[in-house]
Coordinates of C-alpha atoms in Angstrom, one line a residue:
M285 CA 42.0 -75.2 -42.2
A286 CA 42.7 -78.2 -44.5
T287 CA 44.1 -81.2 -42.7
P288 CA 44.1 -84.1 -45.2
G289 CA 45.0 -87.4 -43.5
A290 CA 44.8 -85.9 -40.0
L291 CA 42.3 -84.8 -37.4
N292 CA 40.2 -81.8 -38.4
S293 CA 41.4 -78.5 -37.0
A294 CA 39.3 -75.5 -36.8
A295 CA 40.6 -72.4 -38.5
G296 CA 41.1 -69.2 -36.5
L297 CA 38.4 -66.6 -37.5
G298 CA 39.0 -63.0 -38.1
T299 CA 37.0 -59.9 -37.2
V300 CA 34.0 -58.5 -39.2
A301 CA 35.8 -55.2 -39.1
N302 CA 37.8 -56.4 -42.1
L303 CA 34.7 -56.7 -44.3
S304 CA 33.7 -54.1 -46.9
V305 CA 31.2 -53.8 -49.7
N306 CA 33.7 -54.0 -52.5
E307 CA 31.8 -54.0 -55.9
W308 CA 28.2 -53.6 -57.0
M309 CA 26.1 -53.7 -60.2
A310 CA 22.7 -52.0 -59.9
D311 CA 21.9 -51.8 -63.7
P312 CA 23.1 -55.0 -65.3
A313 CA 22.7 -55.4 -69.1
N314 CA 21.2 -58.8 -68.2
G315 CA 20.6 -60.9 -65.1
S316 CA 20.1 -59.8 -61.6
D317 CA 21.5 -56.9 -59.6
W318 CA 24.4 -58.0 -57.4
F319 CA 27.0 -56.8 -54.9
E320 CA 30.3 -58.2 -53.5
I321 CA 31.6 -58.5 -50.0
Y322 CA 35.4 -58.5 -49.5
N323 CA 37.5 -59.7 -46.5
G324 CA 40.7 -57.8 -46.4
G325 CA 42.0 -59.6 -43.3
P326 CA 44.4 -62.6 -43.1
Q327 CA 41.8 -65.0 -41.5
P328 CA 38.4 -66.3 -42.6
V329 CA 35.4 -64.5 -41.2
A330 CA 32.1 -66.0 -40.1
L331 CA 29.2 -64.3 -41.9
D332 CA 26.3 -66.0 -40.2
G333 CA 24.5 -63.6 -37.8
L334 CA 25.2 -60.6 -40.0
F335 CA 22.5 -58.8 -41.9
L336 CA 22.5 -57.1 -45.3
T337 CA 20.2 -54.3 -46.3
D338 CA 19.6 -51.5 -48.8
D339 CA 17.9 -49.3 -46.1
L340 CA 20.0 -48.4 -43.1
T341 CA 16.8 -47.9 -41.1
R342 CA 16.0 -51.6 -41.6
K343 CA 19.1 -53.2 -40.1
T344 CA 17.9 -56.8 -40.1
L345 CA 16.2 -56.8 -43.6
S346 CA 18.2 -59.8 -45.1
P347 CA 19.9 -62.2 -42.6
I348 CA 22.9 -64.2 -43.9
P349 CA 22.2 -67.9 -43.3
P350 CA 24.0 -70.0 -40.7
L351 CA 27.4 -71.6 -41.5
S352 CA 28.3 -68.9 -44.0
F353 CA 31.9 -67.9 -44.2
I354 CA 34.2 -65.8 -46.3
G355 CA 37.8 -66.8 -47.0
T356 CA 41.0 -64.9 -47.5
G357 CA 43.1 -63.9 -50.5
A358 CA 41.6 -65.0 -53.7
N359 CA 38.8 -66.6 -51.7
G360 CA 38.1 -63.4 -49.8
F361 CA 35.2 -62.4 -52.1
V362 CA 31.5 -63.3 -52.0
R363 CA 28.9 -62.2 -54.5
F364 CA 25.3 -61.8 -53.4
Q365 CA 22.4 -61.7 -55.9
A366 CA 20.2 -58.7 -55.2
D367 CA 17.0 -60.2 -56.6
S368 CA 14.5 -60.1 -53.7
D369 CA 14.4 -63.9 -53.7
P370 CA 16.2 -65.2 -50.5
N371 CA 14.6 -68.6 -51.1
A372 CA 16.7 -69.1 -54.2
G373 CA 19.9 -69.7 -52.2
A374 CA 22.2 -68.5 -49.4
D375 CA 23.7 -65.9 -51.7
H376 CA 20.4 -64.3 -52.6
V377 CA 19.1 -61.3 -50.6
K378 CA 15.7 -59.8 -49.8
F379 CA 16.1 -56.7 -51.8
K380 CA 17.1 -55.3 -55.2
L381 CA 19.3 -52.3 -56.0
S382 CA 18.1 -49.1 -57.6
K383 CA 20.0 -47.9 -60.7
S384 CA 19.1 -44.3 -59.8
G385 CA 21.1 -44.7 -56.6
D386 CA 21.1 -46.8 -53.4
T387 CA 22.8 -47.9 -50.2
I388 CA 24.2 -51.3 -49.2
G389 CA 24.9 -52.0 -45.5
I390 CA 26.3 -54.8 -43.4
Y391 CA 25.0 -55.0 -39.8
S392 CA 26.1 -57.1 -36.9
S393 CA 23.7 -59.2 -34.7
A394 CA 24.0 -56.4 -32.2
G395 CA 22.7 -53.8 -34.7
T396 CA 26.2 -52.2 -35.2
L397 CA 27.0 -51.0 -38.7
V398 CA 30.0 -53.0 -40.0
A399 CA 30.3 -51.5 -43.4
A400 CA 28.2 -49.5 -45.9
V401 CA 28.4 -47.8 -49.2
S402 CA 26.1 -45.3 -51.0
F403 CA 26.1 -44.7 -54.7
G404 CA 24.4 -42.5 -57.3
T405 CA 23.0 -43.2 -60.7
Q406 CA 24.6 -46.2 -62.4
Q407 CA 25.5 -46.9 -66.0
T408 CA 24.0 -50.0 -67.7
G409 CA 26.5 -52.9 -67.7
V410 CA 29.1 -51.0 -65.7
S411 CA 29.9 -52.0 -62.2
Q412 CA 31.3 -49.7 -59.5
G413 CA 33.6 -50.6 -56.6
R414 CA 36.7 -50.0 -54.6
F415 CA 40.1 -49.8 -56.2
P416 CA 42.2 -51.4 -55.0
D417 CA 40.1 -53.9 -53.1
G418 CA 38.8 -52.6 -49.7
S419 CA 40.2 -49.0 -50.2
P420 CA 38.1 -45.8 -49.8
N421 CA 38.7 -45.0 -53.5
T422 CA 35.6 -45.8 -55.7
I423 CA 35.7 -46.0 -59.5
N424 CA 33.7 -47.4 -62.4
F425 CA 34.7 -50.7 -64.0
T426 CA 33.7 -50.4 -67.6
T427 CA 35.5 -53.3 -69.1
T428 CA 36.7 -55.3 -66.1
V429 CA 33.5 -56.2 -64.2
S430 CA 34.6 -58.9 -61.7
P431 CA 31.8 -60.2 -59.4
G432 CA 33.2 -62.5 -56.7
E433 CA 36.8 -61.7 -57.7
S434 CA 39.5 -59.1 -57.1
N435 CA 38.8 -55.7 -58.7
Y436 CA 41.3 -54.6 -61.4
L437 CA 41.9 -52.2 -64.2
P438 CA 43.7 -53.0 -67.4
L439 CA 47.3 -51.9 -67.9
S440 CA 47.5 -49.2 -70.6
N441 CA 51.3 -49.5 -71.3
V442 CA 51.7 -53.3 -71.6
V443 CA 49.5 -56.0 -73.2
V444 CA 49.8 -59.8 -73.5
N445 CA 50.7 -60.1 -77.2
E446 CA 51.3 -63.8 -77.9
V447 CA 51.2 -67.1 -76.1
L448 CA 52.5 -70.5 -77.0
S449 CA 51.0 -73.4 -74.9
H450 CA 51.3 -76.6 -76.9
T451 CA 54.9 -77.5 -77.5
D452 CA 57.5 -80.2 -78.1
P453 CA 61.2 -79.7 -78.4
P454 CA 62.7 -77.6 -79.9
L455 CA 59.9 -75.4 -78.7
E456 CA 58.7 -74.6 -75.2
D457 CA 55.9 -72.6 -73.7
A458 CA 56.3 -68.9 -74.2
I459 CA 54.6 -65.6 -73.2
E460 CA 55.2 -62.4 -75.1
F461 CA 54.3 -58.9 -73.9
Y462 CA 54.1 -55.7 -76.1
N463 CA 54.6 -52.1 -75.1
P464 CA 52.5 -49.9 -77.4
G465 CA 53.7 -46.7 -75.8
A466 CA 56.6 -44.3 -76.4
I467 CA 58.3 -44.9 -73.0
D468 CA 60.1 -48.0 -71.8
V469 CA 58.2 -49.9 -69.1
N470 CA 60.1 -51.4 -66.2
L471 CA 58.6 -54.8 -65.3
G472 CA 61.0 -55.5 -62.4
G473 CA 59.1 -56.8 -59.4
W474 CA 55.9 -57.4 -61.3
F475 CA 54.3 -60.9 -61.5
I476 CA 53.3 -63.4 -64.1
S477 CA 50.7 -66.2 -63.4
N478 CA 48.2 -68.4 -65.1
T479 CA 45.6 -68.3 -62.3
Q480 CA 43.7 -65.5 -60.6
E481 CA 43.8 -67.5 -57.4
N482 CA 47.5 -66.8 -57.1
L483 CA 48.7 -63.8 -59.2
K484 CA 52.2 -64.0 -57.8
K485 CA 53.6 -67.3 -59.2
Y486 CA 56.6 -65.8 -61.0
R487 CA 58.3 -62.6 -60.0
I488 CA 60.0 -60.8 -62.8
A489 CA 63.6 -60.0 -62.2
D490 CA 64.5 -56.4 -61.2
G491 CA 65.6 -54.2 -64.1
T492 CA 63.6 -56.1 -66.7
T493 CA 62.1 -53.7 -69.2
V494 CA 59.8 -53.7 -72.3
P495 CA 61.2 -51.2 -74.7
A496 CA 58.9 -48.5 -76.2
G497 CA 57.1 -50.0 -79.2
G498 CA 58.9 -53.3 -78.4
F499 CA 58.5 -56.8 -77.0
K500 CA 59.6 -58.9 -74.1
V501 CA 59.4 -62.7 -74.2
F502 CA 59.4 -65.0 -71.1
Y503 CA 60.1 -68.7 -71.7
E504 CA 59.1 -71.8 -69.8
F505 CA 62.6 -72.3 -68.4
Q506 CA 62.0 -69.1 -66.5
F507 CA 58.4 -69.4 -65.2
N508 CA 58.5 -73.2 -64.7
S509 CA 61.6 -73.1 -62.5
T510 CA 62.1 -72.6 -58.8
N511 CA 64.5 -69.8 -59.6
G512 CA 62.1 -66.9 -59.6
S513 CA 58.8 -68.8 -59.4
S514 CA 57.2 -69.4 -56.0
I515 CA 54.9 -71.8 -57.8
P516 CA 56.5 -73.1 -61.1
F517 CA 53.9 -73.5 -63.9
T518 CA 53.3 -74.4 -67.5
L519 CA 50.4 -73.4 -69.7
N520 CA 47.5 -75.9 -70.2
S521 CA 47.2 -76.7 -73.9
A522 CA 44.5 -79.3 -73.5
H523 CA 41.9 -77.3 -71.6
G524 CA 43.0 -73.8 -72.4
D525 CA 44.5 -71.3 -69.9
R526 CA 45.0 -67.7 -69.0
V527 CA 48.0 -65.4 -68.6
Y528 CA 48.1 -62.5 -66.1
L529 CA 50.7 -59.8 -65.8
S530 CA 50.2 -58.0 -62.5
Q531 CA 51.8 -54.7 -61.6
A532 CA 53.3 -54.5 -58.1
D533 CA 54.7 -51.6 -56.0
G534 CA 58.2 -51.6 -54.5
S535 CA 57.1 -53.7 -51.6
G536 CA 55.6 -56.4 -53.8
N537 CA 52.0 -55.4 -53.2
L538 CA 49.7 -55.7 -56.2
T539 CA 48.3 -52.4 -57.3
G540 CA 45.2 -53.7 -59.1
Y541 CA 46.5 -53.0 -62.6
R542 CA 47.0 -56.0 -64.8
A543 CA 47.1 -57.3 -68.3
A544 CA 45.3 -60.6 -69.1
A545 CA 44.6 -63.0 -71.9
A546 CA 42.4 -66.1 -72.1
F547 CA 42.8 -68.8 -74.7
G548 CA 41.4 -72.3 -75.4
A549 CA 43.0 -75.6 -76.3
A550 CA 45.8 -75.3 -78.7
A551 CA 47.1 -77.3 -81.7
N552 CA 50.8 -78.3 -81.4
G553 CA 53.1 -75.4 -82.2
V554 CA 50.3 -72.9 -82.9
S555 CA 50.4 -69.7 -80.9
F556 CA 47.6 -67.4 -79.9
G557 CA 48.1 -63.7 -80.7
R558 CA 46.4 -60.5 -79.8
Y559 CA 44.3 -59.3 -82.8
T560 CA 42.2 -56.1 -82.9
N561 CA 39.4 -56.1 -85.3
S562 CA 37.9 -53.2 -87.3
I563 CA 35.7 -52.0 -84.3
G564 CA 38.4 -52.2 -81.7
E565 CA 37.5 -55.6 -80.2
V566 CA 40.4 -57.7 -79.1
D567 CA 40.6 -61.4 -79.7
Y568 CA 43.3 -63.9 -78.8
A569 CA 43.2 -65.9 -82.0
A570 CA 45.3 -68.7 -83.4
M571 CA 48.0 -67.1 -85.5
S572 CA 49.0 -68.1 -89.0
A573 CA 52.6 -68.3 -87.8
R574 CA 54.6 -67.9 -84.6
S575 CA 56.4 -64.6 -84.1
F576 CA 58.5 -64.8 -81.0
G577 CA 61.7 -63.9 -83.0
A578 CA 63.4 -67.3 -83.5
D579 CA 60.5 -69.3 -84.7
N580 CA 62.0 -72.2 -86.7
P581 CA 64.8 -73.2 -84.3
S582 CA 67.0 -76.3 -84.3
T583 CA 67.2 -76.3 -80.5
V584 CA 65.3 -75.0 -77.5
G585 CA 68.2 -72.8 -76.7
Q586 CA 67.9 -71.2 -80.1
F587 CA 64.2 -70.7 -79.6
R588 CA 64.9 -68.8 -76.4
T589 CA 66.9 -66.2 -78.2
G590 CA 63.8 -64.7 -79.7
I591 CA 63.1 -61.2 -78.4
G592 CA 59.6 -60.9 -79.9
A593 CA 58.1 -59.5 -83.1
P594 CA 54.8 -58.2 -84.5
N595 CA 52.0 -60.7 -84.8
P596 CA 51.0 -62.0 -88.2
Y597 CA 47.4 -62.3 -89.5
P598 CA 45.2 -64.8 -87.7
R599 CA 44.9 -68.3 -89.0
V600 CA 41.8 -68.9 -91.2
G601 CA 40.5 -72.3 -92.1
P602 CA 41.0 -74.9 -93.3
V603 CA 37.2 -75.0 -93.1
A604 CA 35.5 -71.6 -92.5
I605 CA 32.0 -70.4 -91.7
N606 CA 31.2 -68.8 -95.0
E607 CA 27.5 -67.9 -94.9
V608 CA 24.8 -67.6 -92.2
M609 CA 21.1 -67.5 -92.8
Y610 CA 19.9 -66.7 -89.3
D611 CA 16.5 -65.1 -89.9
P612 CA 14.8 -66.4 -93.1
P613 CA 11.4 -64.9 -94.0
S614 CA 8.4 -66.1 -92.0
L615 CA 6.2 -68.4 -94.1
D616 CA 2.8 -70.1 -93.7
G617 CA 2.1 -68.4 -90.3
I618 CA 5.4 -69.5 -88.8
E619 CA 6.7 -66.5 -86.9
D620 CA 10.3 -67.8 -86.5
N621 CA 11.1 -69.9 -89.6
T622 CA 13.9 -72.0 -88.3
L623 CA 13.6 -74.7 -90.9
D624 CA 15.1 -72.4 -93.6
E625 CA 18.1 -71.4 -91.4
Y626 CA 21.5 -72.7 -92.4
I627 CA 25.2 -72.3 -91.8
E628 CA 27.4 -72.8 -94.8
L629 CA 30.9 -74.2 -94.3
L630 CA 33.6 -73.8 -97.0
N631 CA 36.9 -75.7 -97.4
V632 CA 39.2 -72.7 -98.1
T633 CA 42.1 -75.0 -99.2
P634 CA 42.6 -77.0 -102.4
N635 CA 43.0 -80.2 -100.3
A636 CA 40.3 -82.5 -98.9
V637 CA 39.8 -82.0 -95.2
P638 CA 38.5 -84.9 -93.0
L639 CA 36.0 -83.6 -90.5
F640 CA 37.3 -86.2 -88.0
D641 CA 40.6 -87.3 -86.5
P642 CA 42.0 -90.0 -88.9
A643 CA 43.8 -91.6 -86.0
A644 CA 40.7 -91.6 -83.8
P645 CA 37.7 -91.4 -86.3
T646 CA 35.1 -91.3 -83.5
N647 CA 36.4 -87.8 -82.6
T648 CA 34.7 -85.5 -85.1
W649 CA 34.5 -81.8 -85.7
K650 CA 31.8 -79.9 -83.8
L651 CA 29.9 -76.6 -83.9
K652 CA 29.1 -75.1 -80.5
G653 CA 27.5 -71.9 -79.1
G654 CA 24.0 -70.8 -80.0
V655 CA 23.7 -74.1 -82.0
D656 CA 25.4 -77.4 -81.3
Y657 CA 26.2 -80.1 -83.8
A658 CA 28.8 -83.0 -83.9
F659 CA 29.5 -84.4 -87.4
P660 CA 29.1 -88.1 -88.0
Q661 CA 32.2 -90.2 -88.6
N662 CA 34.1 -90.4 -91.9
I663 CA 32.9 -87.1 -93.5
T664 CA 35.5 -85.5 -95.7
L665 CA 35.0 -82.1 -97.3
P666 CA 36.8 -81.8 -100.7
G667 CA 39.0 -78.9 -101.6
G668 CA 37.0 -75.8 -102.3
G669 CA 33.8 -77.7 -101.3
F670 CA 30.7 -76.5 -99.5
L671 CA 28.3 -78.1 -97.0
L672 CA 25.3 -76.8 -95.1
L673 CA 24.2 -77.4 -91.5
V674 CA 20.4 -77.1 -91.2
N675 CA 17.8 -77.3 -88.5
F676 CA 16.1 -80.5 -89.6
D677 CA 17.2 -84.0 -90.3
P678 CA 17.9 -84.2 -94.1
L679 CA 18.0 -88.0 -93.9
A680 CA 14.8 -88.6 -92.0
D681 CA 12.7 -85.7 -93.3
Q682 CA 12.7 -86.0 -97.1
A683 CA 9.8 -83.6 -97.4
A684 CA 11.7 -80.9 -95.6
L685 CA 14.8 -81.7 -97.6
A686 CA 13.0 -81.4 -100.9
E687 CA 11.3 -78.1 -99.9
F688 CA 14.7 -76.7 -98.7
R689 CA 16.4 -77.6 -102.0
T690 CA 13.6 -76.1 -104.0
R691 CA 13.4 -72.9 -102.0
Y692 CA 17.1 -72.2 -102.4
N693 CA 17.4 -73.9 -105.8
L694 CA 20.2 -75.9 -104.2
D695 CA 22.2 -78.3 -106.3
A696 CA 21.8 -82.0 -105.2
S697 CA 25.6 -82.3 -105.0
V698 CA 25.7 -79.9 -102.0
P699 CA 25.6 -82.1 -98.8
L700 CA 23.3 -81.2 -95.9
F701 CA 23.8 -82.2 -92.3
G702 CA 21.5 -81.8 -89.3
P703 CA 19.6 -81.2 -87.2
Y704 CA 21.7 -79.0 -84.9
N705 CA 20.5 -78.3 -81.4
G706 CA 19.0 -74.9 -80.8
H707 CA 18.5 -72.2 -83.4
L708 CA 20.2 -69.1 -84.7
A709 CA 19.1 -66.1 -82.7
N710 CA 17.8 -63.3 -84.9
S711 CA 19.4 -60.6 -82.7
G712 CA 22.9 -62.1 -82.7
E713 CA 24.7 -65.3 -81.8
N714 CA 28.0 -66.8 -80.9
I715 CA 29.1 -69.6 -83.3
A716 CA 32.3 -71.6 -82.5
W717 CA 33.7 -74.2 -84.9
Y718 CA 36.0 -76.9 -83.3
K719 CA 38.3 -79.7 -84.4
P720 CA 39.6 -82.5 -82.3
D721 CA 43.2 -82.6 -81.3
P722 CA 44.9 -86.0 -80.6
P723 CA 43.8 -87.5 -77.3
Q724 CA 46.1 -86.9 -74.3
A725 CA 48.5 -89.9 -74.0
P726 CA 49.8 -91.6 -70.8
P727 CA 51.4 -90.7 -68.5
H728 CA 49.7 -87.4 -68.8
P729 CA 47.2 -87.0 -65.9
D730 CA 44.5 -86.2 -68.5
A731 CA 45.2 -89.4 -70.5
G732 CA 42.3 -90.2 -72.8
F733 CA 41.0 -86.6 -72.8
V734 CA 40.3 -85.2 -76.2
P735 CA 41.0 -81.5 -76.5
Y736 CA 38.9 -79.5 -79.0
V737 CA 40.7 -76.6 -80.7
V738 CA 38.8 -73.6 -82.0
V739 CA 39.0 -73.3 -85.7
E740 CA 37.2 -70.0 -85.6
Q741 CA 34.6 -68.2 -83.5
I742 CA 32.1 -65.6 -84.8
H743 CA 29.8 -63.5 -82.7
Y744 CA 27.4 -61.9 -85.3
S745 CA 24.8 -59.3 -84.6
S746 CA 21.8 -57.9 -86.5
L747 CA 22.8 -54.4 -85.5
P748 CA 25.6 -52.1 -86.8
P749 CA 28.5 -52.3 -87.1
W750 CA 27.5 -55.7 -88.3
P751 CA 25.8 -55.5 -91.8
A752 CA 22.1 -54.8 -91.3
N753 CA 19.1 -55.9 -93.4
A754 CA 19.5 -59.7 -92.9
T755 CA 16.6 -59.9 -90.4
G756 CA 13.6 -61.4 -92.0
T757 CA 14.4 -60.0 -95.4
G758 CA 15.4 -63.2 -97.2
S759 CA 19.1 -62.0 -97.2
S760 CA 21.9 -63.9 -95.5
L761 CA 25.1 -62.8 -93.8
Q762 CA 28.1 -63.6 -96.1
R763 CA 31.8 -63.5 -95.7
N764 CA 33.3 -61.1 -98.3
A765 CA 36.5 -63.1 -98.6
A766 CA 37.2 -66.7 -97.6
S767 CA 40.7 -65.7 -96.4
S768 CA 39.4 -62.9 -94.1
Y769 CA 39.2 -63.1 -90.3
G770 CA 35.8 -64.3 -89.3
N771 CA 35.0 -62.3 -86.1
D772 CA 35.1 -58.9 -87.7
P773 CA 32.0 -57.2 -89.0
A774 CA 34.1 -55.5 -91.8
N775 CA 34.6 -58.9 -93.3
W776 CA 30.9 -59.6 -93.8
L777 CA 28.2 -58.4 -96.1
V778 CA 24.4 -59.0 -96.6
G779 CA 23.2 -60.4 -99.9
A780 CA 20.7 -62.7 -101.6
P781 CA 21.4 -66.2 -100.3
T782 CA 24.0 -68.3 -102.1
P783 CA 24.0 -71.7 -100.3
G784 CA 26.5 -74.1 -101.8
R785 CA 27.9 -71.4 -104.1
A786 CA 30.4 -68.5 -103.9
N787 CA 29.2 -65.5 -102.0
G788 CA 28.2 -62.6 -104.2
S789 CA 27.2 -64.8 -107.1
T790 CA 24.0 -64.0 -109.0
P791 CA 20.9 -64.6 -106.9
F792 CA 18.8 -67.6 -107.8
D793 CA 16.0 -66.8 -110.3
A794 CA 14.5 -70.2 -111.3
D795 CA 11.7 -68.7 -113.4
G796 CA 14.0 -66.2 -115.2
D797 CA 11.8 -63.2 -114.6
G798 CA 14.4 -60.9 -113.2
L799 CA 13.2 -61.1 -109.7
P800 CA 15.3 -63.3 -107.3
D801 CA 13.5 -66.2 -105.9
A802 CA 14.3 -65.2 -102.3
W803 CA 12.7 -61.8 -102.9
E804 CA 9.5 -63.3 -104.4
I805 CA 9.2 -65.9 -101.6
Q806 CA 9.8 -63.2 -98.9
N807 CA 7.0 -60.9 -100.3
F808 CA 4.6 -63.4 -101.9
G809 CA 5.3 -66.8 -100.4
S810 CA 6.1 -68.4 -103.7
I811 CA 7.7 -67.7 -107.1
N812 CA 4.5 -68.9 -108.7
D813 CA 2.1 -66.4 -107.1
P814 CA 0.3 -64.5 -109.8
H815 CA 1.1 -61.2 -108.0
A816 CA 4.9 -62.0 -108.2
T817 CA 5.4 -61.1 -111.9
P818 CA 7.9 -58.4 -112.6
N819 CA 5.3 -56.0 -114.2
A820 CA 2.6 -56.5 -111.6
D821 CA 1.8 -53.7 -109.2
P822 CA -0.1 -55.5 -106.4
D823 CA -0.2 -52.5 -104.0
G824 CA -1.3 -50.1 -106.7
D825 CA 1.4 -47.5 -105.9
G826 CA 2.4 -47.0 -109.5
F827 CA 5.7 -49.0 -109.1
T828 CA 6.1 -52.4 -110.6
N829 CA 7.5 -55.3 -108.7
L830 CA 10.7 -55.0 -110.6
Q831 CA 11.0 -51.4 -109.8
E832 CA 10.2 -52.1 -106.1
Y833 CA 12.9 -54.8 -106.1
F834 CA 15.6 -52.4 -107.3
A835 CA 14.4 -49.7 -104.9
G836 CA 14.3 -52.1 -101.9
T837 CA 10.7 -51.1 -101.1
N838 CA 7.8 -53.3 -100.1
P839 CA 5.7 -54.4 -103.2
T840 CA 2.6 -55.1 -101.0
N841 CA 2.6 -51.8 -99.1
A842 CA 1.5 -48.7 -101.1
S843 CA 3.2 -46.3 -98.7
S844 CA 6.5 -48.0 -99.2
R845 CA 7.9 -46.6 -102.5
L846 CA 10.7 -44.6 -103.9
Q847 CA 9.6 -41.0 -103.6
I848 CA 10.5 -37.6 -102.1
D849 CA 8.0 -37.4 -99.2
S850 CA 8.3 -33.7 -98.5
A851 CA 9.9 -30.5 -99.7
G852 CA 10.0 -27.2 -97.9
R853 CA 11.8 -23.9 -98.3
T854 CA 13.2 -21.9 -95.4
G855 CA 14.9 -18.7 -96.3
G856 CA 17.1 -19.4 -99.3
S857 CA 17.3 -23.1 -98.8
T858 CA 15.1 -26.1 -99.8
T859 CA 14.9 -29.1 -97.5
L860 CA 13.9 -32.5 -99.0
Q861 CA 13.0 -35.7 -97.1
F862 CA 12.7 -39.3 -98.1
V863 CA 13.0 -42.8 -96.7
A864 CA 16.4 -44.3 -97.3
V865 CA 16.4 -48.1 -97.4
A866 CA 19.2 -49.8 -95.7
G867 CA 22.0 -50.9 -98.1
K868 CA 20.7 -48.6 -101.0
T869 CA 22.6 -45.7 -102.5
Y870 CA 20.8 -42.6 -104.0
S871 CA 21.4 -39.6 -106.2
V872 CA 19.2 -36.5 -105.8
L873 CA 18.9 -34.6 -109.1
Y874 CA 17.4 -31.2 -110.0
R875 CA 16.6 -29.0 -112.9
D876 CA 14.8 -25.6 -113.1
D877 CA 12.9 -26.2 -116.4
L878 CA 11.3 -29.5 -117.5
S879 CA 11.1 -28.4 -121.1
S880 CA 14.8 -27.8 -121.6
G881 CA 18.2 -28.5 -120.0
T882 CA 19.3 -31.7 -118.3
W883 CA 19.1 -33.1 -114.8
L884 CA 22.0 -32.0 -112.6
K885 CA 23.2 -33.8 -109.5
L886 CA 22.6 -32.1 -106.2
T887 CA 24.2 -34.8 -104.0
D888 CA 24.7 -38.5 -103.5
V889 CA 23.5 -40.5 -100.4
S890 CA 25.7 -43.4 -99.3
A891 CA 24.2 -46.7 -98.1
Q892 CA 22.8 -46.6 -94.6
G893 CA 23.0 -49.3 -92.0
S894 CA 19.3 -49.2 -91.3
T895 CA 16.2 -47.9 -93.0
G896 CA 15.1 -44.4 -91.9
A897 CA 14.3 -40.8 -92.8
M898 CA 16.9 -38.9 -94.8
T899 CA 17.0 -35.1 -95.0
I900 CA 18.8 -33.3 -97.8
G901 CA 19.4 -29.6 -98.1
D902 CA 19.6 -27.5 -101.3
P903 CA 21.2 -24.1 -100.3
T904 CA 21.4 -23.0 -104.0
S905 CA 17.6 -23.0 -104.6
G906 CA 17.0 -19.5 -103.2
S907 CA 18.0 -17.9 -106.5
V908 CA 15.2 -19.5 -108.5
T909 CA 11.4 -19.4 -108.2
T910 CA 10.8 -23.0 -109.4
R911 CA 13.0 -26.1 -109.1
F912 CA 12.2 -29.7 -109.8
Y913 CA 13.8 -32.7 -108.0
R914 CA 14.3 -36.3 -108.8
L915 CA 15.3 -39.2 -106.6
V916 CA 17.3 -42.1 -108.2
T917 CA 18.6 -45.4 -106.9
P918 CA 21.3 -46.6 -107.2
A919 CA 23.5 -43.5 -107.1
Q920 CA 24.5 -42.3 -110.5
P921 CA 28.1 -41.8 -111.5

């Protein structure tokens, strides 16, 4: 036990009978297999002398090293890496887990079985374990994998809806909960906390409810007071924090169900709100306005009268990530052409934005995540202005700069900055854009610390539901509206690159031949290649380059062309098959006589997320002996 300023005193140790195998992951999406041991007793337990195994006939397979202990409460969980590499550390064992089913056992030095669990086939990225901790009940944890921590499931009837952490009078810290259901929820006896190590900091008064479809707000004067809080607390606005709402039974025991929210450093007076994007992902994003109910008060007392309200739209800007070229075409034998990558930033406001703190100009805006970059001092982006971040030094490497500007026909007025550290992953990446908040002032314990506030964070992917066809095609990922929320695939599209210009504008065509420069470079390496003219047919498939451009096919591959690949009749129906190119729409037309009549529409095919075979049926063809078909792109009106 801890004895600061006094003689050390040994802690009393508990029995190994309180140990259990509490959670396991045998088929991780990435990383090593692992499992977790839990101590359900009130005292620490010595683990040295115990053995771990995945084969109950091999009791001493993986000994736990000397001087190993497991604590109690929030410290009563230890994760072991099942990677067959015990030399990697004391928490690594001499076996792996089988995703098709396995056993994990704990044995004493006397060869007695302390605890064991057997499991069947596992789902990728889903852990399995006991709920609540140490109980005989075993469940899957699909969204709440928690190695080395208490097992939990999300509450379905209450969510954390809004949090305010950076405040000065007449505001104070606030936490809002929302009940999405049709039945009132009684929160009496439940707990609010900002740390998983102690989920019972503030006990909610008996009889407190969140009405059906309604809100309940708790203010700092409640949870930062000894009246109701065993440990009063405020929310950390400089480093970010978490909020937990934990369900408890009538005796005050936690059930394992909880609602949680994590958030970063906050600007003064700006709240974080729950936002669900188009594919159901939940972010706690900075809100465009507070919505606790009394949001422009004259006094703190007036602010406390707010009873909650629906969240507004997330805050966007003032400088947004507007375009990402994450996988430019490979050139000159370079497999991963990172020199032509870029991230475009756009000032979405009419006012100039300094990319530094004017009161502390050495504190500049930063990009973090898959790539890292800190802006130099005294850079200001004019209202509506663009700038590009690139993977080379535009000041030191004039040759790369000239080639980049030529490749994208980039106006000399568009500033370039770089190099950033790392590169944009072709499969997907997290990009976070930060601005500095004023340094913490004395007598704050963090005096001098500079908080960095997330302006926006985007986790793009090359796979649906994110827009496809930006991988090595010469196209970029583009925001479809500057005012839209960034971390939502519905708010992005793929198109010809437009660095330094509005998204969706006409693709660059420096030689005016009707073929975008990016398409010519992707397929021929240069706009000046003699095979890159619009009427040329370098692969000899009967389609000109201009026709192949509109069809989205490969002008250097004769098997890649706009055509119906097969037609077959079964009974009274004809089946057609062709390759539908990602992002292209089609019309399938037919007529029964080529010498008379007109082409009639059989059906339209909408744009697909990826290129692949498309099958179309014509159930009306059984009444005729001959029918002709035509495939057209784009789809006709």
